[in-house]
mmCIF file of C-alpha atoms in Angstrom:
data_model
loop_
_atom_site.group_PDB
_atom_site.id
_atom_site.type_symbol
_atom_site.label_atom_id
_atom_site.label_comp_id
_atom_site.label_asym_id
_atom_site.label_seq_id
_atom_site.Cartn_x
_atom_site.Cartn_y
_atom_site.Cartn_z
ATOM 1 C CA MET E 238 -15.129 49.995 79.789
ATOM 2 C CA GLY E 239 -15.068 47.583 82.697
ATOM 3 C CA LEU E 240 -17.512 49.697 84.634
ATOM 4 C CA ASN E 241 -19.944 49.826 81.737
ATOM 5 C CA LYS E 242 -20.208 46.048 81.721
ATOM 6 C CA LYS E 243 -21.738 46.147 85.204
ATOM 7 C CA PHE E 244 -24.836 48.071 84.043
ATOM 8 C CA VAL E 245 -27.779 45.976 82.866
ATOM 9 C CA LYS E 246 -29.929 47.423 80.132
ATOM 10 C CA MET E 247 -33.669 47.217 80.857
ATOM 11 C CA ARG E 248 -35.488 45.329 78.183
ATOM 12 C CA ASN E 249 -38.518 47.022 76.628
ATOM 13 C CA ASP E 250 -41.083 44.087 76.742
ATOM 14 C CA LYS E 251 -44.833 44.813 76.255
ATOM 15 C CA ARG E 252 -46.055 41.241 76.490
ATOM 16 C CA ALA E 253 -47.139 41.658 80.138
ATOM 17 C CA GLU E 254 -49.244 44.709 79.260
ATOM 18 C CA MET E 255 -50.945 42.770 76.476
ATOM 19 C CA GLY E 256 -51.719 39.934 78.889
ATOM 20 C CA VAL E 257 -53.368 42.278 81.382
ATOM 21 C CA GLY E 258 -55.383 43.912 78.614
ATOM 22 C CA THR E 259 -56.581 40.556 77.356
ATOM 23 C CA MET E 260 -57.653 39.573 80.871
ATOM 24 C CA ILE E 261 -59.595 42.828 81.305
ATOM 25 C CA VAL E 262 -61.367 42.269 77.985
ATOM 26 C CA PHE E 263 -62.165 38.676 78.977
ATOM 27 C CA ILE E 264 -63.586 39.737 82.358
ATOM 28 C CA ALA E 265 -65.685 42.412 80.651
ATOM 29 C CA MET E 266 -67.032 39.828 78.192
ATOM 30 C CA VAL E 267 -67.936 37.502 81.082
ATOM 31 C CA LEU E 268 -69.746 40.315 82.894
ATOM 32 C CA VAL E 269 -71.651 41.284 79.744
ATOM 33 C CA ALA E 270 -72.610 37.656 79.156
ATOM 34 C CA ALA E 271 -73.801 37.319 82.761
ATOM 35 C CA VAL E 272 -75.941 40.454 82.470
ATOM 36 C CA ALA E 273 -77.350 39.273 79.144
ATOM 37 C CA ALA E 274 -78.158 35.867 80.616
ATOM 38 C CA SER E 275 -79.909 37.503 83.563
ATOM 39 C CA VAL E 276 -81.985 39.660 81.206
ATOM 40 C CA LEU E 277 -82.878 36.629 79.076
ATOM 41 C CA ILE E 278 -83.955 34.616 82.129
ATOM 42 C CA SER E 279 -86.048 37.496 83.438
ATOM 43 C CA THR E 280 -87.651 38.003 80.018
ATOM 44 C CA ALA E 281 -88.336 34.282 79.684
ATOM 45 C CA ASN E 282 -90.052 34.202 83.082
ATOM 46 C CA THR E 283 -92.173 37.226 82.171
ATOM 47 C CA VAL E 284 -93.171 35.689 78.840
ATOM 48 C CA ARG E 285 -93.991 32.384 80.544
ATOM 49 C CA GLU E 286 -96.210 34.114 83.116
ATOM 50 C CA GLN E 287 -97.966 36.104 80.396
ATOM 51 C CA ALA E 288 -98.469 32.961 78.329
ATOM 52 C CA GLN E 289 -99.901 31.110 81.322
ATOM 53 C CA SER E 290 -102.252 33.998 82.091
ATOM 54 C CA THR E 291 -103.353 34.179 78.455
ATOM 55 C CA GLY E 292 -103.869 30.426 78.396
ATOM 56 C CA ASP E 293 -106.002 30.530 81.543
ATOM 57 C CA GLN E 294 -108.115 33.326 80.077
ATOM 58 C CA ALA E 295 -108.516 31.404 76.823
ATOM 59 C CA ILE E 296 -109.629 28.297 78.722
ATOM 60 C CA ASN E 297 -112.146 30.352 80.701
ATOM 61 C CA ASN E 298 -113.468 31.980 77.541
ATOM 62 C CA VAL E 299 -113.910 28.636 75.806
ATOM 63 C CA ALA E 300 -114.990 26.367 78.656
ATOM 64 C CA SER E 301 -117.026 28.635 80.939
ATOM 65 C CA GLY E 302 -120.754 28.748 80.414
ATOM 66 C CA PHE E 303 -124.136 27.188 81.064
ATOM 67 C CA ILE E 304 -126.372 24.559 79.539
ATOM 68 C CA VAL E 305 -130.065 25.429 79.619
ATOM 69 C CA GLN E 306 -132.137 22.580 81.022
ATOM 70 C CA ASP E 307 -135.614 24.093 80.988
ATOM 71 C CA VAL E 308 -137.451 27.410 80.681
ATOM 72 C CA ILE E 309 -140.962 27.891 82.067
ATOM 73 C CA GLY E 310 -143.267 30.850 82.489
ATOM 74 C CA GLN E 311 -145.668 31.558 85.331
ATOM 75 C CA VAL E 312 -149.031 32.719 84.021
ATOM 76 C CA ASN E 313 -150.980 35.371 85.888
ATOM 77 C CA LYS E 314 -153.729 33.512 87.746
ATOM 78 C CA THR E 315 -156.136 36.433 87.835
ATOM 79 C CA ASN E 316 -156.982 36.559 84.147
ATOM 80 C CA TYR E 317 -154.542 34.142 82.435
ATOM 81 C CA GLN E 318 -153.689 36.833 79.910
ATOM 82 C CA TYR E 319 -149.928 37.209 80.367
ATOM 83 C CA ILE E 320 -146.776 35.779 81.993
ATOM 84 C CA ASP E 321 -145.664 37.306 85.299
ATOM 85 C CA ASN E 322 -142.167 35.820 85.549
ATOM 86 C CA ILE E 323 -139.861 33.288 83.921
ATOM 87 C CA THR E 324 -137.901 30.502 85.619
ATOM 88 C CA ILE E 325 -134.766 29.095 83.994
ATOM 89 C CA TYR E 326 -132.972 25.908 85.062
ATOM 90 C CA LEU E 327 -129.271 25.723 84.235
ATOM 91 C CA ARG E 328 -126.224 23.524 84.707
ATOM 92 C CA LEU E 329 -122.593 24.345 84.079
ATOM 93 C CA ALA E 330 -121.266 23.240 80.715
ATOM 94 C CA ALA E 331 -118.943 20.230 80.704
ATOM 95 C CA GLY E 332 -115.461 21.311 81.739
ATOM 96 C CA SER E 333 -116.606 24.721 82.923
ATOM 97 C CA PRO E 334 -114.881 26.065 86.034
ATOM 98 C CA GLN E 335 -116.912 27.456 88.904
ATOM 99 C CA ILE E 336 -118.938 30.585 88.148
ATOM 100 C CA ASN E 337 -119.874 33.368 90.554
ATOM 101 C CA MET E 338 -123.501 34.239 89.866
ATOM 102 C CA ASN E 339 -122.830 37.772 91.096
ATOM 103 C CA ASN E 340 -120.947 38.294 87.821
ATOM 104 C CA VAL E 341 -123.645 36.863 85.548
ATOM 105 C CA MET E 342 -125.859 39.285 83.636
ATOM 106 C CA ILE E 343 -129.266 38.415 82.193
ATOM 107 C CA SER E 344 -131.227 40.303 79.554
ATOM 108 C CA LEU E 345 -134.820 39.744 78.460
ATOM 109 C CA LEU E 346 -136.354 41.313 75.385
ATOM 110 C CA SER E 347 -139.940 40.871 74.216
ATOM 111 C CA ASP E 348 -142.656 42.982 72.622
ATOM 112 C CA THR E 349 -143.560 44.458 76.016
ATOM 113 C CA THR E 350 -140.440 43.909 78.148
ATOM 114 C CA ASN E 351 -136.824 45.054 78.019
ATOM 115 C CA LEU E 352 -134.797 44.050 81.087
ATOM 116 C CA TYR E 353 -131.085 43.962 81.861
ATOM 117 C CA GLN E 354 -130.422 42.404 85.249
ATOM 118 C CA SER E 355 -127.687 41.280 87.601
ATOM 119 C CA MET E 356 -127.853 39.413 90.881
ATOM 120 C CA ASP E 357 -125.638 41.527 93.119
ATOM 121 C CA GLN E 358 -126.722 45.011 92.065
ATOM 122 C CA THR E 359 -129.855 46.677 90.802
ATOM 123 C CA ILE E 360 -130.051 47.862 87.218
ATOM 124 C CA ASP E 361 -133.211 49.779 86.322
ATOM 125 C CA ASP E 362 -134.687 48.668 89.674
ATOM 126 C CA ASP E 363 -134.597 45.029 88.557
ATOM 127 C CA THR E 364 -132.648 42.042 89.836
ATOM 128 C CA TYR E 365 -133.037 38.359 89.188
ATOM 129 C CA THR E 366 -133.051 35.750 91.934
ATOM 130 C CA ALA E 367 -131.105 32.510 91.874
ATOM 131 C CA ASP E 368 -131.131 29.303 93.890
ATOM 132 C CA VAL E 369 -128.789 26.343 93.699
ATOM 133 C CA GLU E 370 -130.674 23.078 93.922
ATOM 134 C CA LYS E 371 -128.104 20.604 95.214
ATOM 135 C CA SER E 372 -130.192 17.610 96.270
ATOM 136 C CA ILE E 373 -133.685 16.208 96.333
ATOM 137 C CA SER E 374 -135.375 15.130 99.575
ATOM 138 C CA GLY E 375 -138.609 13.390 98.707
ATOM 139 C CA ASN E 376 -140.490 15.765 96.416
ATOM 140 C CA THR E 377 -138.849 18.897 97.789
ATOM 141 C CA TRP E 378 -135.799 20.593 96.333
ATOM 142 C CA THR E 379 -133.117 21.550 98.841
ATOM 143 C CA SER E 380 -131.887 25.031 98.007
ATOM 144 C CA ASP E 381 -128.482 26.406 99.025
ATOM 145 C CA MET E 382 -127.443 29.889 97.974
ATOM 146 C CA THR E 383 -127.513 31.726 101.282
ATOM 147 C CA THR E 384 -123.791 32.055 101.923
ATOM 148 C CA SER E 385 -122.160 31.709 98.511
ATOM 149 C CA HIS E 386 -123.225 32.586 94.999
ATOM 150 C CA VAL E 387 -120.533 30.406 93.409
ATOM 151 C CA VAL E 388 -121.867 27.427 91.452
ATOM 152 C CA GLY E 389 -119.953 24.358 90.323
ATOM 153 C CA GLN E 390 -120.269 21.123 88.438
ATOM 154 C CA GLY E 391 -123.269 19.076 89.549
ATOM 155 C CA ASP E 392 -125.299 22.083 90.696
ATOM 156 C CA LEU E 393 -128.723 22.725 89.231
ATOM 157 C CA ILE E 394 -129.266 26.483 89.146
ATOM 158 C CA LYS E 395 -132.759 27.946 89.271
ATOM 159 C CA ILE E 396 -133.053 31.544 88.060
ATOM 160 C CA THR E 397 -136.240 33.580 88.333
ATOM 161 C CA VAL E 398 -136.509 36.587 86.026
ATOM 162 C CA SER E 399 -139.060 39.285 86.810
ATOM 163 C CA ASN E 400 -139.253 43.037 87.259
ATOM 164 C CA HIS E 401 -139.685 45.222 90.327
ATOM 165 C CA ALA E 402 -143.461 45.172 89.859
ATOM 166 C CA GLY E 403 -143.522 41.384 89.770
ATOM 167 C CA ASP E 404 -145.120 41.121 86.343
ATOM 168 C CA LEU E 405 -143.308 40.829 83.021
ATOM 169 C CA ASN E 406 -146.592 41.333 81.177
ATOM 170 C CA ILE E 407 -145.642 39.009 78.307
ATOM 171 C CA GLY E 408 -148.870 38.270 76.474
ATOM 172 C CA PHE E 409 -150.078 35.908 73.766
ATOM 173 C CA ASN E 410 -148.023 35.060 70.685
ATOM 174 C CA GLN E 411 -145.015 37.155 71.695
ATOM 175 C CA LEU E 412 -141.415 36.490 70.730
ATOM 176 C CA GLY E 413 -138.925 36.603 73.603
ATOM 177 C CA VAL E 414 -135.126 36.529 73.707
ATOM 178 C CA ILE E 415 -133.146 35.796 76.884
ATOM 179 C CA LYS E 416 -129.363 36.149 77.096
ATOM 180 C CA ILE E 417 -127.367 34.725 80.009
ATOM 181 C CA MET E 418 -123.921 36.316 80.068
ATOM 182 C CA PRO E 419 -121.168 35.165 82.463
ATOM 183 C CA ALA E 420 -118.146 37.391 83.009
ATOM 184 C CA TYR E 421 -116.050 34.887 81.036
ATOM 185 C CA GLY E 422 -117.141 32.252 78.599
ATOM 186 C CA GLN E 423 -119.984 31.539 76.260
ATOM 187 C CA LEU E 424 -123.253 33.435 76.142
ATOM 188 C CA SER E 425 -126.410 31.310 76.484
ATOM 189 C CA LEU E 426 -129.171 32.381 74.107
ATOM 190 C CA ILE E 427 -132.802 31.398 74.672
ATOM 191 C CA THR E 428 -135.575 32.253 72.220
ATOM 192 C CA PHE E 429 -139.240 31.473 72.711
ATOM 193 C CA THR E 430 -142.675 32.333 71.394
ATOM 194 C CA THR E 431 -145.652 32.283 73.721
ATOM 195 C CA SER E 432 -148.743 30.371 72.706
ATOM 196 C CA GLU E 433 -151.798 31.988 71.146
ATOM 197 C CA ALA E 434 -153.715 31.552 74.409
ATOM 198 C CA PHE E 435 -153.090 30.501 78.009
ATOM 199 C CA THR E 436 -155.364 27.836 79.424
ATOM 200 C CA PRO E 437 -157.240 28.884 82.582
ATOM 201 C CA GLY E 438 -156.175 26.777 85.533
ATOM 202 C CA ILE E 439 -152.700 26.041 84.141
ATOM 203 C CA GLU E 440 -150.215 28.269 85.953
ATOM 204 C CA TRP E 441 -146.929 27.124 84.390
ATOM 205 C CA VAL E 442 -146.153 26.874 80.660
ATOM 206 C CA THR E 443 -143.045 25.658 78.848
ATOM 207 C CA LEU E 444 -141.252 28.350 76.864
ATOM 208 C CA ASN E 445 -138.303 26.613 75.204
#
């Protein structure tokens, strides 16, 4: 009996195992939370970038565009029977960002003419020409569109619409519709009706 007293009975205690298990669960929860936070941050950044891009596009669609200043037609000087070409003067609308004229399309529809034109490429063998009139020196306009076709606030844009033959052949008392369409923004619509006769000696007539 004396010898038996020297043996120590091992105690069956599971509290340490429970503590380790709790720690493992806690670490797992922290890792899951960290991953979830990373996903949320990444998603938030993506949504923010998409919202900014959508906002920029919306601003361009609302603000971009032109204001028509004047529309005149050049009458054929041989017989004064029809208009050879049309010149349009434009400015950018208030608040409009810069516009690349290479991306602007122009259409002209009348009883005798149906054109769809761009500046940088030929469609149906027709292109329009454009000049940016930046300043006036005496009675002469100073044109600048040799290196860049991008126009901005303060520029006066002169567009000449014609066909490859150089004659639109728009005669008396004809209805015409011109559409100026930038890549983004508002379409500019011009409607006109030519007079019942063109006066000999008068080369330019107002159309708007």
